[in-house]
Amino acid sequence: MLIGVALLSTRYYMVDLPVWHFLGGGNGPDPVTLHLRGEFVESNLGAAEGPAGSLTVRMIAQQFDFVPQCIVVPAGVPITFRITSADAVHMLSFLGTDYGLKAVPGVVTEATFTFAKAGEFKIPCHEFCGAGHYAMRGHLDVVPRDQFASLLPGERRTCEPR
Ligand code: CUA
């Protein structure tokens, strides 16, 4: 266990931090104040509609869950994900698809994916990030477009039955 922690922290300083700086870290969101100000405050997380019907999903990965834990998006629409990490490096993988996203502290990772059909996707973390890594998973609920349009903002951030 101790060796594992030592290896992880070594990896953080020897690999992750230089990569982070290379990617322009420092201009990105500060992992310590993520929840308090800026793009990733709680009220701004989840799916949000932008101009011309575009859709952006903002998420935080942290030891050992995702915020929000569940996200609801419409089927057949390009969705731009913007994610960051509050601590270690995490890797979101959308089970059953080729889609994946790395969450790095201090960096916003952006990618656009389209989910053709309605369905539920589990989002396990695929990067070893600590003791709770194996239990770290989120959910993506893809619903028909007209159903999505009728949801209130709060309902787009939960997998509670509707
Ligand atoms: Cu987060 Cu593994």
Coordinates of N, CA, C and O and ligand atoms in Angstrom, one line a residue:
M1 N 0.8 -1.2 0.0 CA 0.0 0.0 0.0 C 0.9 1.3 0.0 O 0.7 2.1 -0.8
L2 N 1.9 1.3 0.9 CA 2.7 2.4 1.0 C 3.5 2.6 -0.3 O 3.7 3.7 -0.8
I3 N 4.0 1.5 -0.8 CA 4.7 1.5 -2.0 C 3.9 2.1 -3.2 O 4.3 2.9 -4.0
G4 N 2.6 1.6 -3.1 CA 1.7 2.1 -4.2 C 1.5 3.6 -4.1 O 1.5 4.3 -5.1
V5 N 1.3 4.1 -2.9 CA 1.2 5.5 -2.7 C 2.4 6.3 -3.2 O 2.3 7.3 -3.9
A6 N 3.6 5.7 -2.8 CA 4.8 6.4 -3.2 C 4.9 6.4 -4.7 O 5.3 7.4 -5.3
L7 N 4.6 5.3 -5.3 CA 4.7 5.2 -6.8 C 3.7 6.2 -7.4 O 4.1 6.9 -8.4
L8 N 2.5 6.3 -6.9 CA 1.5 7.2 -7.4 C 2.0 8.6 -7.3 O 1.9 9.4 -8.3
S9 N 2.5 9.0 -6.2 CA 2.9 10.4 -6.0 C 4.1 10.7 -6.9 O 4.3 11.8 -7.4
T10 N 5.0 9.7 -7.0 CA 6.2 9.9 -7.9 C 5.7 10.1 -9.3 O 6.1 11.0 -10.0
R11 N 4.7 9.3 -9.7 CA 4.2 9.4 -11.0 C 3.6 10.8 -11.2 O 3.7 11.4 -12.3
Y12 N 2.9 11.2 -10.2 CA 2.2 12.6 -10.3 C 3.3 13.6 -10.6 O 3.1 14.4 -11.6
Y13 N 4.4 13.6 -9.9 CA 5.3 14.7 -10.1 C 6.2 14.5 -11.3 O 6.7 15.4 -11.9
M14 N 6.5 13.2 -11.6 CA 7.4 12.9 -12.7 C 6.7 12.9 -14.1 O 7.3 13.2 -15.1
V15 N 5.5 12.5 -14.1 CA 4.8 12.4 -15.4 C 3.6 13.4 -15.5 O 3.6 14.2 -16.4
D16 N 2.7 13.3 -14.6 CA 1.4 14.0 -14.8 C 1.7 15.6 -14.7 O 1.1 16.3 -15.5
L17 N 2.5 16.0 -13.8 CA 2.6 17.5 -13.6 C 3.3 18.1 -14.9 O 2.8 19.1 -15.4
P18 N 4.4 17.5 -15.3 CA 5.0 18.0 -16.6 C 4.1 18.0 -17.8 O 4.0 19.0 -18.5
V19 N 3.3 16.9 -17.9 CA 2.3 16.8 -19.0 C 1.3 18.0 -18.8 O 1.0 18.6 -19.8
W20 N 0.9 18.2 -17.6 CA -0.1 19.2 -17.3 C 0.5 20.6 -17.7 O -0.2 21.4 -18.4
H21 N 1.7 20.8 -17.3 CA 2.3 22.1 -17.7 C 2.5 22.3 -19.2 O 2.2 23.3 -19.8
F22 N 2.8 21.1 -19.8 CA 3.0 21.1 -21.3 C 1.7 21.5 -21.9 O 1.6 22.2 -22.9
L23 N 0.6 21.0 -21.4 CA -0.7 21.2 -22.0 C -1.3 22.6 -21.7 O -2.4 22.9 -22.0
G24 N -0.5 23.4 -21.0 CA -0.9 24.7 -20.7 C -1.6 24.9 -19.3 O -2.3 25.8 -19.1
G25 N -1.3 23.9 -18.5 CA -1.8 23.9 -17.1 C -1.3 25.2 -16.4 O -0.2 25.7 -16.7
G26 N -2.1 25.7 -15.5 CA -1.7 27.0 -14.9 C -2.7 28.0 -15.4 O -3.2 28.9 -14.6
N27 N -3.1 27.9 -16.7 CA -4.1 28.8 -17.2 C -5.5 28.1 -17.0 O -6.5 28.8 -17.1
G28 N -5.5 26.8 -16.7 CA -6.7 26.1 -16.5 C -7.3 26.3 -15.1 O -6.8 27.1 -14.3
P29 N -8.4 25.7 -14.8 CA -9.0 25.9 -13.5 C -8.2 25.3 -12.4 O -7.6 24.3 -12.5
D30 N -8.1 26.0 -11.3 CA -7.4 25.6 -10.1 C -8.2 24.5 -9.4 O -9.3 24.7 -9.0
P31 N -7.6 23.3 -9.3 CA -8.3 22.1 -8.7 C -8.8 22.4 -7.3 O -9.9 21.9 -6.9
V32 N -8.2 23.3 -6.6 CA -8.6 23.6 -5.2 C -9.8 24.4 -5.1 O -10.7 24.2 -4.2
T33 N -10.0 25.3 -6.1 CA -11.2 26.2 -6.0 C -12.3 25.9 -7.0 O -13.2 26.7 -7.3
L34 N -12.1 24.7 -7.7 CA -13.1 24.3 -8.7 C -14.5 24.5 -8.4 O -15.3 25.0 -9.2
H35 N -14.9 24.0 -7.2 CA -16.3 24.0 -6.8 C -16.8 25.4 -6.4 O -18.0 25.7 -6.2
L36 N -15.8 26.4 -6.2 CA -16.2 27.7 -5.6 C -16.4 28.7 -6.7 O -17.2 29.6 -6.5
R37 N -15.6 28.7 -7.7 CA -15.8 29.8 -8.7 C -15.3 29.3 -10.1 O -14.6 28.3 -10.2
G38 N -15.8 30.0 -11.1 CA -15.5 29.7 -12.5 C -16.4 28.7 -13.1 O -17.6 28.5 -12.6
E39 N -16.0 28.2 -14.2 CA -16.8 27.4 -15.1 C -17.4 26.1 -14.4 O -18.5 25.7 -14.7
F40 N -16.7 25.6 -13.4 CA -17.1 24.3 -12.8 C -17.8 24.4 -11.4 O -17.8 23.5 -10.7
V41 N -18.4 25.6 -11.2 CA -19.2 25.7 -9.9 C -20.4 24.7 -10.1 O -20.9 24.5 -11.3
E42 N -21.0 24.3 -9.0 CA -22.0 23.2 -9.1 C -23.2 23.6 -10.0 O -23.7 22.8 -10.8
S43 N -23.6 24.8 -9.9 CA -24.8 25.2 -10.7 C -24.6 25.2 -12.2 O -25.5 25.2 -13.0
N44 N -23.3 25.1 -12.6 CA -23.0 25.2 -14.0 C -22.6 23.8 -14.5 O -22.3 23.6 -15.7
L45 N -22.7 22.7 -13.7 CA -22.4 21.4 -14.1 C -23.6 20.7 -14.8 O -24.7 21.1 -14.6
G46 N -23.3 19.7 -15.5 CA -24.3 18.9 -16.3 C -24.5 19.5 -17.7 O -23.6 20.2 -18.2
A47 N -25.6 19.2 -18.3 CA -25.8 19.6 -19.7 C -26.4 21.0 -19.7 O -27.4 21.3 -19.0
A48 N -25.9 21.8 -20.6 CA -26.4 23.2 -20.7 C -26.5 23.5 -22.2 O -25.5 23.2 -23.0
E49 N -27.6 24.1 -22.6 CA -27.7 24.5 -24.0 C -27.0 25.8 -24.3 O -27.1 26.8 -23.5
G50 N -26.3 25.9 -25.5 CA -25.7 27.1 -25.9 C -26.4 27.7 -27.1 O -27.5 27.2 -27.4
P51 N -25.7 28.6 -27.8 CA -26.3 29.2 -28.9 C -26.5 28.2 -30.0 O -25.8 27.2 -30.1
A52 N -27.5 28.4 -30.9 CA -27.8 27.5 -32.0 C -28.0 26.0 -31.6 O -27.7 25.1 -32.4
G53 N -28.6 25.8 -30.4 CA -29.0 24.5 -30.0 C -27.8 23.6 -29.7 O -28.0 22.4 -29.5
S54 N -26.6 24.1 -29.6 CA -25.4 23.3 -29.2 C -25.6 22.9 -27.7 O -26.3 23.6 -26.9
L55 N -24.9 21.8 -27.4 CA -25.1 21.3 -26.0 C -23.7 21.0 -25.4 O -22.9 20.4 -26.0
T56 N -23.5 21.6 -24.2 CA -22.2 21.4 -23.5 C -22.5 20.7 -22.2 O -23.4 21.1 -21.5
V57 N -21.7 19.7 -21.9 CA -21.8 19.0 -20.6 C -20.5 19.3 -19.8 O -19.4 19.1 -20.3
R58 N -20.6 19.8 -18.6 CA -19.5 20.0 -17.8 C -19.5 19.1 -16.6 O -20.5 18.9 -16.0
M59 N -18.3 18.5 -16.3 CA -18.2 17.5 -15.3 C -16.9 17.7 -14.5 O -15.9 18.1 -15.1
I60 N -16.9 17.3 -13.3 CA -15.7 17.2 -12.5 C -15.5 15.7 -12.1 O -16.4 15.0 -11.7
A61 N -14.3 15.2 -12.3 CA -13.9 13.9 -11.8 C -13.1 14.1 -10.5 O -12.2 15.0 -10.5
Q62 N -13.3 13.3 -9.5 CA -12.6 13.5 -8.3 C -12.6 12.1 -7.6 O -13.4 11.3 -7.9
Q63 N -11.6 12.0 -6.7 CA -11.6 10.7 -5.9 C -12.8 10.6 -5.0 O -12.9 11.4 -4.1
F64 N -13.8 9.7 -5.2 CA -13.8 8.7 -6.2 C -15.2 8.7 -6.9 O -15.9 7.7 -6.8
D65 N -15.5 9.8 -7.4 CA -16.8 9.8 -8.1 C -16.8 11.0 -9.2 O -15.8 11.7 -9.3
F66 N -17.9 11.1 -9.9 CA -18.0 12.1 -10.9 C -19.1 13.1 -10.4 O -20.1 12.7 -9.8
V67 N -18.9 14.4 -10.7 CA -19.9 15.4 -10.4 C -20.3 16.0 -11.7 O -19.5 16.6 -12.3
P68 N -21.6 15.9 -12.1 CA -22.7 15.1 -11.4 C -22.4 13.6 -11.6 O -21.7 13.3 -12.6
Q69 N -23.0 12.9 -10.8 CA -22.9 11.4 -10.8 C -23.6 10.9 -12.1 O -23.2 9.8 -12.6
C70 N -24.7 11.5 -12.5 CA -25.4 11.1 -13.7 C -25.7 12.3 -14.5 O -26.0 13.4 -14.0
I71 N -25.6 12.1 -15.8 CA -25.9 13.2 -16.8 C -26.9 12.7 -17.8 O -26.8 11.6 -18.3
V72 N -27.9 13.6 -18.1 CA -28.9 13.2 -19.1 C -28.6 14.1 -20.3 O -28.4 15.3 -20.2
V73 N -28.6 13.4 -21.5 CA -28.3 14.1 -22.8 C -29.3 13.6 -23.8 O -29.8 12.5 -23.7
P74 N -29.5 14.4 -24.9 CA -30.4 13.9 -25.9 C -29.7 13.0 -26.9 O -28.5 13.2 -27.2
A75 N -30.4 12.1 -27.6 CA -29.8 11.2 -28.6 C -29.6 12.0 -29.9 O -30.4 12.9 -30.2
G76 N -28.6 11.6 -30.7 CA -28.5 12.1 -32.0 C -28.0 13.6 -32.1 O -28.1 14.2 -33.2
V77 N -27.5 14.1 -31.1 CA -27.1 15.5 -31.0 C -25.6 15.5 -30.6 O -25.2 14.9 -29.7
P78 N -24.7 16.3 -31.3 CA -23.3 16.4 -30.9 C -23.3 17.0 -29.5 O -23.9 18.1 -29.3
I79 N -22.6 16.4 -28.6 CA -22.4 16.9 -27.3 C -21.0 17.2 -26.9 O -20.1 16.3 -27.1
T80 N -20.7 18.4 -26.6 CA -19.3 18.8 -26.2 C -19.2 18.6 -24.7 O -19.8 19.2 -23.9
F81 N -18.2 17.7 -24.4 CA -17.9 17.5 -23.0 C -16.7 18.3 -22.6 O -15.8 18.4 -23.3
R82 N -16.8 19.0 -21.4 CA -15.7 19.7 -20.9 C -15.5 19.2 -19.5 O -16.4 19.3 -18.6
I83 N -14.4 18.5 -19.2 CA -14.2 18.0 -17.9 C -12.8 18.3 -17.3 O -11.9 18.6 -18.1
T84 N -12.8 18.3 -16.0 CA -11.5 18.5 -15.3 C -11.5 17.7 -14.1 O -12.5 17.0 -13.8
S85 N -10.4 17.7 -13.4 CA -10.2 16.8 -12.2 C -9.9 17.7 -11.0 O -9.3 18.7 -11.1
A86 N -10.5 17.3 -9.8 CA -10.2 18.0 -8.6 C -9.0 17.5 -7.9 O -8.5 18.0 -6.9
D87 N -8.4 16.4 -8.4 CA -7.2 15.8 -7.7 C -6.3 15.0 -8.7 O -5.5 15.6 -9.3
A88 N -6.5 13.7 -8.8 CA -5.6 12.9 -9.6 C -6.1 12.9 -11.0 O -7.1 13.5 -11.4
V89 N -5.4 12.1 -11.9 CA -5.8 11.9 -13.2 C -6.8 10.8 -13.3 O -6.6 9.7 -12.7
H90 N -7.9 11.0 -13.9 CA -9.0 10.0 -14.1 C -9.2 9.9 -15.6 O -8.9 10.7 -16.4
M91 N -9.8 8.7 -15.9 CA -10.2 8.5 -17.3 C -11.6 8.0 -17.4 O -12.0 7.0 -16.9
L92 N -12.4 8.8 -18.0 CA -13.8 8.4 -18.3 C -13.9 7.5 -19.5 O -13.4 7.9 -20.5
S93 N -14.5 6.4 -19.4 CA -14.8 5.6 -20.6 C -16.3 5.3 -20.7 O -16.9 4.9 -19.6
F94 N -16.9 5.5 -21.8 CA -18.3 5.3 -21.9 C -18.5 3.9 -22.4 O -18.2 3.6 -23.6
L95 N -18.9 3.0 -21.5 CA -18.9 1.5 -21.8 C -19.8 1.3 -23.0 O -20.9 1.8 -23.1
G96 N -19.4 0.4 -23.9 CA -20.1 0.1 -25.1 C -19.9 1.0 -26.2 O -20.5 0.9 -27.3
T97 N -19.0 2.0 -26.0 CA -18.6 2.9 -27.1 C -17.1 3.0 -27.2 O -16.4 2.5 -26.3
D98 N -16.6 3.7 -28.2 CA -15.1 4.0 -28.2 C -14.8 5.3 -27.6 O -13.6 5.7 -27.6
Y99 N -15.8 5.9 -27.0 CA -15.5 7.3 -26.4 C -14.8 7.2 -25.1 O -15.1 6.4 -24.2
G100 N -13.9 8.1 -24.9 CA -13.2 8.2 -23.6 C -12.7 9.6 -23.5 O -12.5 10.4 -24.4
L101 N -12.4 10.0 -22.2 CA -12.0 11.4 -21.9 C -11.1 11.3 -20.7 O -11.4 10.7 -19.7
K102 N -10.0 12.0 -20.8 CA -9.1 12.0 -19.6 C -9.4 13.3 -18.8 O -9.5 14.4 -19.4
A103 N -9.4 13.1 -17.5 CA -9.6 14.3 -16.6 C -8.3 14.6 -15.9 O -7.8 13.7 -15.2
V104 N -7.8 15.7 -16.1 CA -6.5 16.1 -15.5 C -6.6 17.4 -14.7 O -7.2 18.3 -15.1
P105 N -6.1 17.4 -13.5 CA -6.2 18.5 -12.6 C -5.5 19.8 -13.3 O -4.5 19.7 -13.8
G106 N -6.2 20.9 -13.3 CA -5.7 22.1 -13.8 C -5.9 22.3 -15.3 O -5.5 23.3 -15.9
V107 N -6.5 21.3 -15.9 CA -6.7 21.3 -17.4 C -8.2 21.0 -17.7 O -8.8 20.2 -17.0
V108 N -8.7 21.7 -18.7 CA -10.0 21.3 -19.2 C -9.9 20.5 -20.4 O -9.2 20.9 -21.4
T109 N -10.4 19.3 -20.4 CA -10.3 18.4 -21.6 C -11.7 18.5 -22.3 O -12.7 18.4 -21.6
E110 N -11.6 18.7 -23.6 CA -12.8 18.9 -24.3 C -12.9 17.9 -25.5 O -11.9 17.7 -26.2
A111 N -14.1 17.3 -25.7 CA -14.3 16.5 -26.8 C -15.8 16.4 -27.2 O -16.6 16.7 -26.3
T112 N -16.1 16.2 -28.4 CA -17.5 16.2 -28.8 C -17.9 14.8 -29.3 O -17.2 14.2 -30.1
F113 N -18.9 14.3 -28.7 CA -19.4 12.9 -29.0 C -20.9 13.0 -29.4 O -21.6 13.8 -28.8
T114 N -21.3 12.1 -30.2 CA -22.7 11.9 -30.5 C -23.2 10.5 -30.1 O -22.5 9.6 -30.6
F115 N -24.3 10.4 -29.4 CA -24.8 9.1 -29.0 C -26.1 8.9 -29.9 O -27.1 9.7 -29.8
A116 N -26.0 8.0 -30.8 CA -27.0 7.9 -31.9 C -28.4 7.5 -31.3 O -29.4 8.0 -31.7
K117 N -28.4 6.6 -30.3 CA -29.7 6.1 -29.8 C -29.8 6.3 -28.3 O -28.8 6.4 -27.6
A118 N -31.0 6.3 -27.9 CA -31.3 6.4 -26.4 C -30.8 5.2 -25.7 O -30.8 4.1 -26.3
G119 N -30.3 5.3 -24.5 CA -29.8 4.2 -23.7 C -29.1 4.7 -22.5 O -28.9 5.9 -22.3
E120 N -28.7 3.7 -21.7 CA -27.9 4.1 -20.5 C -26.5 3.6 -20.7 O -26.2 2.5 -21.1
F121 N -25.6 4.4 -20.3 CA -24.1 4.1 -20.4 C -23.5 4.2 -19.0 O -23.7 5.3 -18.4
K122 N -22.8 3.2 -18.7 CA -21.9 3.4 -17.4 C -20.6 4.1 -17.8 O -20.1 3.9 -18.9
I123 N -20.1 4.9 -16.9 CA -18.9 5.6 -17.2 C -17.9 5.2 -16.1 O -17.7 5.9 -15.1
P124 N -17.2 4.0 -16.2 CA -16.2 3.7 -15.2 C -14.9 4.5 -15.4 O -14.7 4.9 -16.6
C125 N -14.2 4.7 -14.4 CA -12.9 5.3 -14.4 C -11.9 4.3 -14.9 O -11.8 3.2 -14.3
H126 N -11.1 4.6 -15.9 CA -10.2 3.6 -16.5 C -8.7 4.0 -16.2 O -7.8 3.6 -17.0
E127 N -8.5 4.9 -15.3 CA -7.1 5.3 -14.9 C -7.0 5.1 -13.4 O -7.8 5.6 -12.7
F128 N -6.0 4.3 -13.0 CA -5.9 4.0 -11.6 C -5.6 5.3 -10.8 O -4.7 6.0 -11.1
C129 N -6.5 5.6 -9.9 CA -6.5 6.9 -9.3 C -6.5 6.8 -7.8 O -6.7 7.9 -7.1
G130 N -6.3 5.6 -7.2 CA -6.3 5.5 -5.8 C -7.1 4.4 -5.3 O -7.7 3.6 -6.1
A131 N -7.3 4.3 -4.0 CA -8.0 3.2 -3.3 C -9.4 2.9 -3.8 O -9.8 1.8 -3.9
G132 N -10.1 4.0 -4.1 CA -11.5 3.8 -4.5 C -11.7 3.7 -6.0 O -12.8 3.8 -6.5
H133 N -10.6 3.6 -6.8 CA -10.7 3.6 -8.2 C -11.7 2.6 -8.8 O -12.5 3.0 -9.7
Y134 N -11.7 1.4 -8.2 CA -12.5 0.3 -8.8 C -14.0 0.6 -8.6 O -14.8 0.0 -9.3
A135 N -14.4 1.5 -7.7 CA -15.8 1.8 -7.5 C -16.2 3.1 -8.1 O -17.3 3.5 -8.0
M136 N -15.2 3.7 -8.8 CA -15.5 5.1 -9.4 C -16.2 4.9 -10.7 O -15.6 4.5 -11.7
R137 N -17.5 5.3 -10.7 CA -18.2 5.2 -12.0 C -19.4 6.2 -12.0 O -20.0 6.5 -11.0
G138 N -19.6 6.8 -13.2 CA -20.7 7.7 -13.4 C -21.7 7.0 -14.3 O -21.5 5.9 -14.7
H139 N -22.7 7.8 -14.7 CA -23.8 7.3 -15.6 C -24.1 8.3 -16.6 O -24.2 9.5 -16.3
L140 N -24.4 7.9 -17.8 CA -24.9 8.8 -18.8 C -26.3 8.2 -19.3 O -26.3 7.0 -19.7
D141 N -27.3 9.0 -19.2 CA -28.6 8.6 -19.6 C -28.9 9.4 -20.9 O -29.1 10.6 -20.9
V142 N -29.0 8.6 -22.0 CA -29.3 9.2 -23.3 C -30.8 9.0 -23.6 O -31.3 7.9 -23.6
V143 N -31.5 10.2 -23.7 CA -32.9 10.1 -23.9 C -33.3 10.7 -25.3 O -32.5 11.4 -25.9
P144 N -34.5 10.4 -25.8 CA -34.9 11.0 -27.0 C -35.0 12.5 -26.9 O -35.2 13.0 -25.9
R145 N -34.7 13.1 -28.1 CA -34.6 14.6 -28.1 C -35.8 15.3 -27.5 O -35.6 16.3 -26.8
D146 N -37.0 14.9 -27.9 CA -38.2 15.6 -27.4 C -38.3 15.4 -25.9 O -38.8 16.3 -25.2
Q147 N -37.9 14.3 -25.4 CA -38.0 14.1 -23.9 C -37.0 15.0 -23.2 O -37.3 15.6 -22.2
F148 N -35.8 15.1 -23.8 CA -34.8 16.0 -23.2 C -35.3 17.4 -23.1 O -35.1 18.1 -22.1
A149 N -35.9 17.9 -24.2 CA -36.4 19.2 -24.3 C -37.4 19.6 -23.2 O -37.5 20.7 -22.7
S150 N -38.1 18.6 -22.7 CA -39.1 18.8 -21.7 C -38.6 18.7 -20.2 O -39.3 19.0 -19.3
L151 N -37.3 18.4 -20.1 CA -36.7 18.3 -18.8 C -36.3 19.6 -18.2 O -35.7 20.5 -19.0
L152 N -36.5 19.8 -16.9 CA -36.0 21.0 -16.3 C -34.4 20.9 -16.1 O -33.9 19.7 -16.1
P153 N -33.7 22.0 -15.9 CA -32.3 21.9 -15.7 C -31.9 20.9 -14.6 O -30.9 20.1 -14.8
G154 N -32.6 20.9 -13.5 CA -32.2 20.0 -12.4 C -32.4 18.6 -12.8 O -31.7 17.7 -12.3
E155 N -33.4 18.3 -13.7 CA -33.7 16.9 -14.1 C -32.6 16.4 -15.1 O -32.6 15.2 -15.3
R156 N -31.8 17.3 -15.6 CA -30.8 16.8 -16.5 C -29.5 16.4 -15.8 O -28.5 16.1 -16.4
R157 N -29.5 16.5 -14.5 CA -28.3 16.2 -13.7 C -28.6 15.0 -12.7 O -27.9 14.9 -11.7
T158 N -29.6 14.2 -13.0 CA -29.9 13.1 -12.1 C -30.5 12.0 -12.9 O -31.1 12.1 -13.9
C159 N -30.3 10.8 -12.3 CA -30.9 9.6 -12.9 C -32.1 9.1 -12.2 O -32.5 8.0 -12.3
E160 N -32.6 10.0 -11.3 CA -33.9 9.6 -10.6 C -34.9 9.3 -11.7 O -34.9 10.0 -12.7
P161 N -35.8 8.4 -11.4 CA -36.9 8.1 -12.3 C -37.7 9.3 -12.6 O -38.0 10.1 -11.7
R162 N -38.0 9.5 -13.9 CA -38.8 10.7 -14.3 C -40.2 10.3 -14.6 O -40.4 9.2 -15.2
Ligands
CUA1 CU1 -10.7 7.8 -11.1 CU2 -9.7 5.7 -11.4

